[in-house]
């Protein structure tokens, strides 16, 4: 299996959960540094040649990718009127266009195998919206369109595609938020706390398991109730 952005945060917890099950795991990131036991590849997902090279190495060492967790993502927040074309494009390129590139490349092997599991890491923000995150919310909502279209294109070959929509998770991405802001967010969350990366990983391993064989095109919230009704 391959998890992108497996060097830290949610992606690392996902990689560790699959390793604990005894699976062969490859991780990618720009900086490198995946968990012990994983095939650790340096790959900037915005570079098509780097993605192709990473797949070639994974296929040589592990065979075709049967489970793809497209998790790598970035934010570059600012209010709409201040958002530059570059801030828009950078986030869309990393979160949405790179995911298109990944699912296209992965699906080749899955179609040959006639099975596969694709999990796309979205966000509660895709459904709720968020001030200062027009670029990020658009990229994360786009993943839902990809998953639902792929379910229709690939579903008959036993390839499922699902979206996980975490709320706030304790990672580097949220650690940078000021204390008062973190407290204000927690007040809005029915469960009253942020998630641990492991709690998101549990949903991902379930989606990749036999137990979830009939789940596809779903958007699964892991948000402590924050996005209820959306
Ligand atoms: P982190 O910032 O902790 O980790 C992001 C990972 O993605 C790193 O491994 C990073 O490695 C990698 N990455 C970023 N850009 C690229 C790139 N261009 N090419 C390859 N790898 C890249 O993020 P989180 O663990 O917090 O988030 C993981 C996913 O979950 C993201 O998609 C995020 O949007 C989503 N999410 C997070 C939430 C949260 O509260 N934390 C809430 C909802 C969704 P490197 O920098 O070395 O490239």
PDB file of C-alpha atoms and ligand atoms in Angstrom:
ATOM      1  CA  UNK A   1       0.000   0.000   0.000  1.00  0.00           C
ATOM      2  CA  UNK A   2       1.026   3.620  -0.524  1.00  0.00           C
ATOM      3  CA  UNK A   3       0.326   6.556   1.757  1.00  0.00           C
ATOM      4  CA  UNK A   4       1.382   9.988   0.568  1.00  0.00           C
ATOM      5  CA  UNK A   5       2.528  12.451   3.197  1.00  0.00           C
ATOM      6  CA  UNK A   6       3.512   9.509   5.399  1.00  0.00           C
ATOM      7  CA  UNK A   7       6.379  11.284   7.143  1.00  0.00           C
ATOM      8  CA  UNK A   8       4.303  12.943   9.875  1.00  0.00           C
ATOM      9  CA  UNK A   9       0.838  13.662  11.215  1.00  0.00           C
ATOM     10  CA  UNK A  10      -2.133  11.708   9.928  1.00  0.00           C
ATOM     11  CA  UNK A  11      -0.205  10.040   7.090  1.00  0.00           C
ATOM     12  CA  UNK A  12       2.410   8.678   9.457  1.00  0.00           C
ATOM     13  CA  UNK A  13      -0.286   7.258  11.765  1.00  0.00           C
ATOM     14  CA  UNK A  14      -1.950   5.656   8.729  1.00  0.00           C
ATOM     15  CA  UNK A  15       1.352   4.102   7.617  1.00  0.00           C
ATOM     16  CA  UNK A  16       2.012   2.788  11.138  1.00  0.00           C
ATOM     17  CA  UNK A  17      -1.483   1.257  11.350  1.00  0.00           C
ATOM     18  CA  UNK A  18      -0.967  -0.658   8.084  1.00  0.00           C
ATOM     19  CA  UNK A  19       2.531  -1.737   9.174  1.00  0.00           C
ATOM     20  CA  UNK A  20       1.039  -3.046  12.445  1.00  0.00           C
ATOM     21  CA  UNK A  21      -1.325  -5.202  10.361  1.00  0.00           C
ATOM     22  CA  UNK A  22       1.707  -6.693   8.607  1.00  0.00           C
ATOM     23  CA  UNK A  23       1.158  -4.934   5.260  1.00  0.00           C
ATOM     24  CA  UNK A  24       3.896  -3.757   2.917  1.00  0.00           C
ATOM     25  CA  UNK A  25       3.840   0.027   3.161  1.00  0.00           C
ATOM     26  CA  UNK A  26       5.426   2.722   0.998  1.00  0.00           C
ATOM     27  CA  UNK A  27       5.343   6.376   2.059  1.00  0.00           C
ATOM     28  CA  UNK A  28       6.187   9.540   0.164  1.00  0.00           C
ATOM     29  CA  UNK A  29       6.973  13.092   1.224  1.00  0.00           C
ATOM     30  CA  UNK A  30       9.225  15.901   0.007  1.00  0.00           C
ATOM     31  CA  UNK A  31      11.478  15.766   3.051  1.00  0.00           C
ATOM     32  CA  UNK A  32      11.525  11.995   3.638  1.00  0.00           C
ATOM     33  CA  UNK A  33      11.464  10.305   7.054  1.00  0.00           C
ATOM     34  CA  UNK A  34       8.703   7.699   7.137  1.00  0.00           C
ATOM     35  CA  UNK A  35       8.161   5.205   9.948  1.00  0.00           C
ATOM     36  CA  UNK A  36      10.492   2.259  10.541  1.00  0.00           C
ATOM     37  CA  UNK A  37       9.658  -0.629   8.246  1.00  0.00           C
ATOM     38  CA  UNK A  38       8.136   1.456   5.439  1.00  0.00           C
ATOM     39  CA  UNK A  39       9.653   2.007   2.002  1.00  0.00           C
ATOM     40  CA  UNK A  40      10.457   5.699   2.393  1.00  0.00           C
ATOM     41  CA  UNK A  41      10.474   7.700  -0.853  1.00  0.00           C
ATOM     42  CA  UNK A  42      11.224  11.355  -1.453  1.00  0.00           C
ATOM     43  CA  UNK A  43       8.715  12.591  -4.012  1.00  0.00           C
ATOM     44  CA  UNK A  44       7.184  16.004  -4.633  1.00  0.00           C
ATOM     45  CA  UNK A  45       3.699  15.098  -5.792  1.00  0.00           C
ATOM     46  CA  UNK A  46       3.441  18.276  -7.863  1.00  0.00           C
ATOM     47  CA  UNK A  47       6.157  16.859 -10.164  1.00  0.00           C
ATOM     48  CA  UNK A  48       4.711  14.245 -12.561  1.00  0.00           C
ATOM     49  CA  UNK A  49       8.136  12.715 -13.293  1.00  0.00           C
ATOM     50  CA  UNK A  50       8.832  12.271  -9.559  1.00  0.00           C
ATOM     51  CA  UNK A  51       5.470  10.540  -9.091  1.00  0.00           C
ATOM     52  CA  UNK A  52       6.205   8.186 -11.988  1.00  0.00           C
ATOM     53  CA  UNK A  53       9.636   7.384 -10.534  1.00  0.00           C
ATOM     54  CA  UNK A  54       8.125   6.667  -7.104  1.00  0.00           C
ATOM     55  CA  UNK A  55       5.568   4.257  -8.590  1.00  0.00           C
ATOM     56  CA  UNK A  56       8.292   2.483 -10.566  1.00  0.00           C
ATOM     57  CA  UNK A  57      10.271   1.912  -7.357  1.00  0.00           C
ATOM     58  CA  UNK A  58       7.227   0.783  -5.353  1.00  0.00           C
ATOM     59  CA  UNK A  59       6.148  -1.636  -8.089  1.00  0.00           C
ATOM     60  CA  UNK A  60       9.655  -3.052  -8.329  1.00  0.00           C
ATOM     61  CA  UNK A  61       9.934  -3.598  -4.556  1.00  0.00           C
ATOM     62  CA  UNK A  62       6.313  -4.302  -3.495  1.00  0.00           C
ATOM     63  CA  UNK A  63       4.386  -5.058  -6.687  1.00  0.00           C
ATOM     64  CA  UNK A  64       1.302  -3.078  -7.790  1.00  0.00           C
ATOM     65  CA  UNK A  65      -0.308  -0.716  -5.282  1.00  0.00           C
ATOM     66  CA  UNK A  66      -3.516  -2.313  -3.966  1.00  0.00           C
ATOM     67  CA  UNK A  67      -4.355   0.418  -1.445  1.00  0.00           C
ATOM     68  CA  UNK A  68      -3.737   4.116  -2.096  1.00  0.00           C
ATOM     69  CA  UNK A  69      -4.180   6.653   0.680  1.00  0.00           C
ATOM     70  CA  UNK A  70      -3.827  10.091  -0.934  1.00  0.00           C
ATOM     71  CA  UNK A  71      -3.190  12.033   2.245  1.00  0.00           C
ATOM     72  CA  UNK A  72      -0.534  14.674   1.548  1.00  0.00           C
ATOM     73  CA  UNK A  73      -1.932  18.167   1.695  1.00  0.00           C
ATOM     74  CA  UNK A  74      -1.088  21.764   2.504  1.00  0.00           C
ATOM     75  CA  UNK A  75      -2.839  24.940   3.599  1.00  0.00           C
ATOM     76  CA  UNK A  76      -2.016  28.512   2.614  1.00  0.00           C
ATOM     77  CA  UNK A  77      -4.711  30.536   4.351  1.00  0.00           C
ATOM     78  CA  UNK A  78      -5.741  34.104   3.815  1.00  0.00           C
ATOM     79  CA  UNK A  79      -8.970  35.978   3.183  1.00  0.00           C
ATOM     80  CA  UNK A  80     -10.231  35.998  -0.388  1.00  0.00           C
ATOM     81  CA  UNK A  81      -9.319  39.586  -1.257  1.00  0.00           C
ATOM     82  CA  UNK A  82      -5.725  38.986  -0.157  1.00  0.00           C
ATOM     83  CA  UNK A  83      -5.373  35.561  -1.768  1.00  0.00           C
ATOM     84  CA  UNK A  84      -2.911  35.614  -4.657  1.00  0.00           C
ATOM     85  CA  UNK A  85      -3.192  33.498  -7.807  1.00  0.00           C
ATOM     86  CA  UNK A  86      -0.072  31.741  -6.586  1.00  0.00           C
ATOM     87  CA  UNK A  87      -1.617  30.839  -3.196  1.00  0.00           C
ATOM     88  CA  UNK A  88      -4.665  29.483  -4.997  1.00  0.00           C
ATOM     89  CA  UNK A  89      -2.649  27.437  -7.502  1.00  0.00           C
ATOM     90  CA  UNK A  90      -0.157  26.003  -5.008  1.00  0.00           C
ATOM     91  CA  UNK A  91      -2.911  24.536  -2.821  1.00  0.00           C
ATOM     92  CA  UNK A  92      -4.961  23.264  -5.762  1.00  0.00           C
ATOM     93  CA  UNK A  93      -1.834  21.721  -7.361  1.00  0.00           C
ATOM     94  CA  UNK A  94      -0.833  19.855  -4.184  1.00  0.00           C
ATOM     95  CA  UNK A  95      -4.213  18.827  -2.814  1.00  0.00           C
ATOM     96  CA  UNK A  96      -6.285  18.283  -5.957  1.00  0.00           C
ATOM     97  CA  UNK A  97      -4.172  17.991  -9.130  1.00  0.00           C
ATOM     98  CA  UNK A  98      -1.618  15.706  -7.456  1.00  0.00           C
ATOM     99  CA  UNK A  99      -4.490  13.477  -6.303  1.00  0.00           C
ATOM    100  CA  UNK A 100      -5.752  13.240  -9.901  1.00  0.00           C
ATOM    101  CA  UNK A 101      -2.213  12.221 -10.905  1.00  0.00           C
ATOM    102  CA  UNK A 102      -2.024   9.604  -8.138  1.00  0.00           C
ATOM    103  CA  UNK A 103      -5.396   7.973  -8.737  1.00  0.00           C
ATOM    104  CA  UNK A 104      -4.751   7.858 -12.481  1.00  0.00           C
ATOM    105  CA  UNK A 105      -1.403   6.126 -12.020  1.00  0.00           C
ATOM    106  CA  UNK A 106      -2.652   3.771  -9.295  1.00  0.00           C
ATOM    107  CA  UNK A 107      -5.794   2.743 -11.127  1.00  0.00           C
ATOM    108  CA  UNK A 108      -3.739   1.197 -13.972  1.00  0.00           C
ATOM    109  CA  UNK A 109      -2.422  -1.519 -11.664  1.00  0.00           C
ATOM    110  CA  UNK A 110      -5.734  -1.894  -9.824  1.00  0.00           C
ATOM    111  CA  UNK A 111      -7.641  -2.420 -13.070  1.00  0.00           C
ATOM    112  CA  UNK A 112      -5.217  -5.181 -13.996  1.00  0.00           C
ATOM    113  CA  UNK A 113      -5.637  -6.765 -10.544  1.00  0.00           C
ATOM    114  CA  UNK A 114      -9.402  -6.185 -10.657  1.00  0.00           C
ATOM    115  CA  UNK A 115      -9.345  -4.961  -7.074  1.00  0.00           C
ATOM    116  CA  UNK A 116      -8.189  -1.938  -5.132  1.00  0.00           C
ATOM    117  CA  UNK A 117      -8.933   0.569  -2.405  1.00  0.00           C
ATOM    118  CA  UNK A 118      -8.541   4.309  -2.828  1.00  0.00           C
ATOM    119  CA  UNK A 119      -8.921   6.620   0.168  1.00  0.00           C
ATOM    120  CA  UNK A 120      -8.739  10.398  -0.286  1.00  0.00           C
ATOM    121  CA  UNK A 121      -8.001  12.627   2.719  1.00  0.00           C
ATOM    122  CA  UNK A 122     -10.410  15.552   2.584  1.00  0.00           C
ATOM    123  CA  UNK A 123     -11.567  17.743   5.473  1.00  0.00           C
ATOM    124  CA  UNK A 124     -14.728  18.834   7.265  1.00  0.00           C
ATOM    125  CA  UNK A 125     -13.945  22.195   5.679  1.00  0.00           C
ATOM    126  CA  UNK A 126     -14.956  20.769   2.267  1.00  0.00           C
ATOM    127  CA  UNK A 127     -18.527  20.571   3.552  1.00  0.00           C
ATOM    128  CA  UNK A 128     -18.712  23.432   6.068  1.00  0.00           C
ATOM    129  CA  UNK A 129     -16.554  26.039   4.348  1.00  0.00           C
ATOM    130  CA  UNK A 130     -14.074  28.110   6.298  1.00  0.00           C
ATOM    131  CA  UNK A 131     -13.116  31.792   6.182  1.00  0.00           C
ATOM    132  CA  UNK A 132      -9.604  32.251   4.832  1.00  0.00           C
ATOM    133  CA  UNK A 133      -9.581  28.842   3.194  1.00  0.00           C
ATOM    134  CA  UNK A 134     -11.229  29.323  -0.204  1.00  0.00           C
ATOM    135  CA  UNK A 135      -8.300  27.536  -1.874  1.00  0.00           C
ATOM    136  CA  UNK A 136      -8.139  24.689   0.661  1.00  0.00           C
ATOM    137  CA  UNK A 137     -11.918  24.132   0.870  1.00  0.00           C
ATOM    138  CA  UNK A 138     -12.194  24.074  -2.944  1.00  0.00           C
ATOM    139  CA  UNK A 139      -9.362  21.535  -3.191  1.00  0.00           C
ATOM    140  CA  UNK A 140     -10.882  19.308  -0.501  1.00  0.00           C
ATOM    141  CA  UNK A 141     -14.410  19.517  -1.981  1.00  0.00           C
ATOM    142  CA  UNK A 142     -12.909  18.558  -5.356  1.00  0.00           C
ATOM    143  CA  UNK A 143     -11.754  15.263  -3.851  1.00  0.00           C
ATOM    144  CA  UNK A 144     -15.393  14.313  -3.262  1.00  0.00           C
ATOM    145  CA  UNK A 145     -16.093  14.786  -6.982  1.00  0.00           C
ATOM    146  CA  UNK A 146     -13.102  12.604  -7.827  1.00  0.00           C
ATOM    147  CA  UNK A 147     -14.192   9.832  -5.433  1.00  0.00           C
ATOM    148  CA  UNK A 148     -17.778   9.745  -6.655  1.00  0.00           C
ATOM    149  CA  UNK A 149     -16.767   9.752 -10.320  1.00  0.00           C
ATOM    150  CA  UNK A 150     -14.187   7.017  -9.740  1.00  0.00           C
ATOM    151  CA  UNK A 151     -16.785   4.934  -7.928  1.00  0.00           C
ATOM    152  CA  UNK A 152     -18.862   5.053 -11.111  1.00  0.00           C
ATOM    153  CA  UNK A 153     -15.862   4.428 -13.408  1.00  0.00           C
ATOM    154  CA  UNK A 154     -14.063   1.719 -11.427  1.00  0.00           C
ATOM    155  CA  UNK A 155     -16.635   0.251  -9.050  1.00  0.00           C
ATOM    156  CA  UNK A 156     -17.523  -2.699 -11.292  1.00  0.00           C
ATOM    157  CA  UNK A 157     -13.877  -3.864 -11.030  1.00  0.00           C
ATOM    158  CA  UNK A 158     -14.026  -4.160  -7.223  1.00  0.00           C
ATOM    159  CA  UNK A 159     -12.147  -0.892  -6.781  1.00  0.00           C
ATOM    160  CA  UNK A 160     -13.673   1.298  -4.071  1.00  0.00           C
ATOM    161  CA  UNK A 161     -12.977   5.007  -3.644  1.00  0.00           C
ATOM    162  CA  UNK A 162     -13.894   6.816  -0.465  1.00  0.00           C
ATOM    163  CA  UNK A 163     -13.261  10.131   1.217  1.00  0.00           C
ATOM    164  CA  UNK A 164     -12.308  10.647   4.852  1.00  0.00           C
ATOM    165  CA  UNK A 165     -13.220  14.072   6.206  1.00  0.00           C
ATOM    166  CA  UNK A 166     -11.393  14.760   9.469  1.00  0.00           C
ATOM    167  CA  UNK A 167     -12.204  17.698  11.698  1.00  0.00           C
ATOM    168  CA  UNK A 168      -9.381  19.113  13.797  1.00  0.00           C
ATOM    169  CA  UNK A 169      -6.574  16.625  14.347  1.00  0.00           C
ATOM    170  CA  UNK A 170      -3.542  17.067  16.606  1.00  0.00           C
ATOM    171  CA  UNK A 171      -0.753  17.466  14.026  1.00  0.00           C
ATOM    172  CA  UNK A 172       1.776  20.089  12.892  1.00  0.00           C
ATOM    173  CA  UNK A 173      -1.026  21.610  10.796  1.00  0.00           C
ATOM    174  CA  UNK A 174      -3.079  22.517  13.915  1.00  0.00           C
ATOM    175  CA  UNK A 175      -0.201  22.943  16.409  1.00  0.00           C
ATOM    176  CA  UNK A 176       0.527  26.334  14.844  1.00  0.00           C
ATOM    177  CA  UNK A 177      -2.902  27.721  15.859  1.00  0.00           C
ATOM    178  CA  UNK A 178      -2.892  30.157  18.812  1.00  0.00           C
ATOM    179  CA  UNK A 179      -4.142  28.714  22.162  1.00  0.00           C
ATOM    180  CA  UNK A 180      -7.297  30.878  22.270  1.00  0.00           C
ATOM    181  CA  UNK A 181      -8.217  29.828  18.737  1.00  0.00           C
ATOM    182  CA  UNK A 182      -7.759  26.152  19.626  1.00  0.00           C
ATOM    183  CA  UNK A 183     -10.006  26.624  22.685  1.00  0.00           C
ATOM    184  CA  UNK A 184     -12.659  28.382  20.556  1.00  0.00           C
ATOM    185  CA  UNK A 185     -12.642  25.525  18.022  1.00  0.00           C
ATOM    186  CA  UNK A 186     -12.970  22.918  20.795  1.00  0.00           C
ATOM    187  CA  UNK A 187     -16.098  24.672  22.044  1.00  0.00           C
ATOM    188  CA  UNK A 188     -17.748  24.057  18.667  1.00  0.00           C
ATOM    189  CA  UNK A 189     -16.897  20.349  18.618  1.00  0.00           C
ATOM    190  CA  UNK A 190     -19.569  18.176  20.311  1.00  0.00           C
ATOM    191  CA  UNK A 191     -16.883  15.759  21.555  1.00  0.00           C
ATOM    192  CA  UNK A 192     -14.995  18.734  23.023  1.00  0.00           C
ATOM    193  CA  UNK A 193     -11.508  17.808  21.805  1.00  0.00           C
ATOM    194  CA  UNK A 194      -9.340  17.402  18.715  1.00  0.00           C
ATOM    195  CA  UNK A 195      -8.784  13.931  17.220  1.00  0.00           C
ATOM    196  CA  UNK A 196      -5.543  12.019  17.482  1.00  0.00           C
ATOM    197  CA  UNK A 197      -3.997  10.997  14.136  1.00  0.00           C
ATOM    198  CA  UNK A 198      -4.562   7.354  15.173  1.00  0.00           C
ATOM    199  CA  UNK A 199      -8.330   7.949  15.305  1.00  0.00           C
ATOM    200  CA  UNK A 200      -8.265   8.990  11.641  1.00  0.00           C
ATOM    201  CA  UNK A 201      -6.009   6.043  10.759  1.00  0.00           C
ATOM    202  CA  UNK A 202      -8.568   3.619  12.242  1.00  0.00           C
ATOM    203  CA  UNK A 203     -11.168   4.732   9.709  1.00  0.00           C
ATOM    204  CA  UNK A 204      -8.675   4.400   6.855  1.00  0.00           C
ATOM    205  CA  UNK A 205      -7.673   0.818   7.754  1.00  0.00           C
ATOM    206  CA  UNK A 206     -11.355  -0.061   8.048  1.00  0.00           C
ATOM    207  CA  UNK A 207     -12.060   1.366   4.551  1.00  0.00           C
ATOM    208  CA  UNK A 208      -9.214  -0.760   3.180  1.00  0.00           C
ATOM    209  CA  UNK A 209     -10.421  -3.912   4.943  1.00  0.00           C
ATOM    210  CA  UNK A 210     -12.747  -6.656   3.689  1.00  0.00           C
ATOM    211  CA  UNK A 211     -15.386  -5.363   6.111  1.00  0.00           C
ATOM    212  CA  UNK A 212     -15.776  -2.222   3.960  1.00  0.00           C
ATOM    213  CA  UNK A 213     -15.912  -3.970   0.559  1.00  0.00           C
ATOM    214  CA  UNK A 214     -19.386  -2.551  -0.193  1.00  0.00           C
ATOM    215  CA  UNK A 215     -18.621   1.040   0.851  1.00  0.00           C
ATOM    216  CA  UNK A 216     -17.731   3.339  -2.064  1.00  0.00           C
ATOM    217  CA  UNK A 217     -18.273   6.979  -2.932  1.00  0.00           C
ATOM    218  CA  UNK A 218     -18.817   7.700   0.758  1.00  0.00           C
ATOM    219  CA  UNK A 219     -17.636  10.728   2.696  1.00  0.00           C
ATOM    220  CA  UNK A 220     -16.833   9.529   6.197  1.00  0.00           C
ATOM    221  CA  UNK A 221     -16.535  12.243   8.826  1.00  0.00           C
ATOM    222  CA  UNK A 222     -14.001  11.780  11.637  1.00  0.00           C
ATOM    223  CA  UNK A 223     -14.715  15.113  13.264  1.00  0.00           C
ATOM    224  CA  UNK A 224     -16.171  14.626  16.748  1.00  0.00           C
ATOM    225  CA  UNK A 225     -19.546  15.734  15.403  1.00  0.00           C
ATOM    226  CA  UNK A 226     -18.335  19.123  14.138  1.00  0.00           C
ATOM    227  CA  UNK A 227     -19.788  18.745  10.650  1.00  0.00           C
ATOM    228  CA  UNK A 228     -23.027  16.951  11.564  1.00  0.00           C
ATOM    229  CA  UNK A 229     -25.767  17.383   8.982  1.00  0.00           C
ATOM    230  CA  UNK A 230     -23.398  18.417   6.196  1.00  0.00           C
TER     231      UNK A 230
HETATM  232  P1  LIG B   1       1.068  17.602   8.053  1.00  0.00           P
HETATM  233  O1  LIG B   1       1.365  18.997   7.628  1.00  0.00           O
HETATM  234  O2  LIG B   1       1.408  17.158   9.434  1.00  0.00           O
HETATM  235  O3  LIG B   1       1.741  16.571   7.023  1.00  0.00           O
HETATM  236  C1  LIG B   1       1.567  16.738   5.637  1.00  0.00           C
HETATM  237  C2  LIG B   1       2.310  15.638   4.914  1.00  0.00           C
HETATM  238  O4  LIG B   1       2.192  15.853   3.488  1.00  0.00           O
HETATM  239  C3  LIG B   1       3.799  15.627   5.228  1.00  0.00           C
HETATM  240  O5  LIG B   1       4.266  14.297   5.226  1.00  0.00           O
HETATM  241  C4  LIG B   1       4.383  16.415   4.059  1.00  0.00           C
HETATM  242  O6  LIG B   1       5.738  16.095   3.897  1.00  0.00           O
HETATM  243  C5  LIG B   1       3.484  15.932   2.900  1.00  0.00           C
HETATM  244  N1  LIG B   1       3.448  16.829   1.749  1.00  0.00           N
HETATM  245  C6  LIG B   1       3.027  18.115   1.709  1.00  0.00           C
HETATM  246  N2  LIG B   1       3.170  18.623   0.476  1.00  0.00           N
HETATM  247  C7  LIG B   1       3.684  17.632  -0.305  1.00  0.00           C
HETATM  248  C8  LIG B   1       4.068  17.527  -1.669  1.00  0.00           C
HETATM  249  N3  LIG B   1       3.967  18.552  -2.526  1.00  0.00           N
HETATM  250  N4  LIG B   1       4.579  16.351  -2.114  1.00  0.00           N
HETATM  251  C9  LIG B   1       4.704  15.316  -1.270  1.00  0.00           C
HETATM  252  N5  LIG B   1       4.360  15.334   0.017  1.00  0.00           N
HETATM  253  C10 LIG B   1       3.868  16.490   0.503  1.00  0.00           C
HETATM  254  O7  LIG B   1      -0.479  17.393   7.746  1.00  0.00           O
HETATM  255  P2  LIG B   1      -1.614  16.573   8.528  1.00  0.00           P
HETATM  256  O8  LIG B   1      -1.126  15.241   8.922  1.00  0.00           O
HETATM  257  O9  LIG B   1      -2.205  17.473   9.524  1.00  0.00           O
HETATM  258  O10 LIG B   1      -2.696  16.428   7.358  1.00  0.00           O
HETATM  259  C11 LIG B   1      -2.719  15.333   6.466  1.00  0.00           C
HETATM  260  C12 LIG B   1      -3.912  15.489   5.546  1.00  0.00           C
HETATM  261  O11 LIG B   1      -5.102  15.577   6.325  1.00  0.00           O
HETATM  262  C13 LIG B   1      -3.862  16.751   4.687  1.00  0.00           C
HETATM  263  O12 LIG B   1      -4.360  16.474   3.403  1.00  0.00           O
HETATM  264  C14 LIG B   1      -4.767  17.711   5.436  1.00  0.00           C
HETATM  265  O13 LIG B   1      -5.335  18.649   4.573  1.00  0.00           O
HETATM  266  C15 LIG B   1      -5.811  16.760   6.004  1.00  0.00           C
HETATM  267  N6  LIG B   1      -6.499  17.253   7.173  1.00  0.00           N
HETATM  268  C16 LIG B   1      -5.805  17.620   8.319  1.00  0.00           C
HETATM  269  C17 LIG B   1      -6.509  18.090   9.417  1.00  0.00           C
HETATM  270  C18 LIG B   1      -5.825  18.498  10.674  1.00  0.00           C
HETATM  271  O14 LIG B   1      -6.503  19.016  11.580  1.00  0.00           O
HETATM  272  N7  LIG B   1      -4.537  18.280  10.842  1.00  0.00           N
HETATM  273  C19 LIG B   1      -7.969  18.227   9.384  1.00  0.00           C
HETATM  274  C20 LIG B   1      -8.587  17.799   8.157  1.00  0.00           C
HETATM  275  C21 LIG B   1      -7.857  17.341   7.102  1.00  0.00           C
HETATM  276  P3  LIG B   1       6.813  17.170   3.296  1.00  0.00           P
HETATM  277  O15 LIG B   1       6.464  18.508   3.881  1.00  0.00           O
HETATM  278  O16 LIG B   1       8.146  16.626   3.681  1.00  0.00           O
HETATM  279  O17 LIG B   1       6.579  17.115   1.827  1.00  0.00           O
END
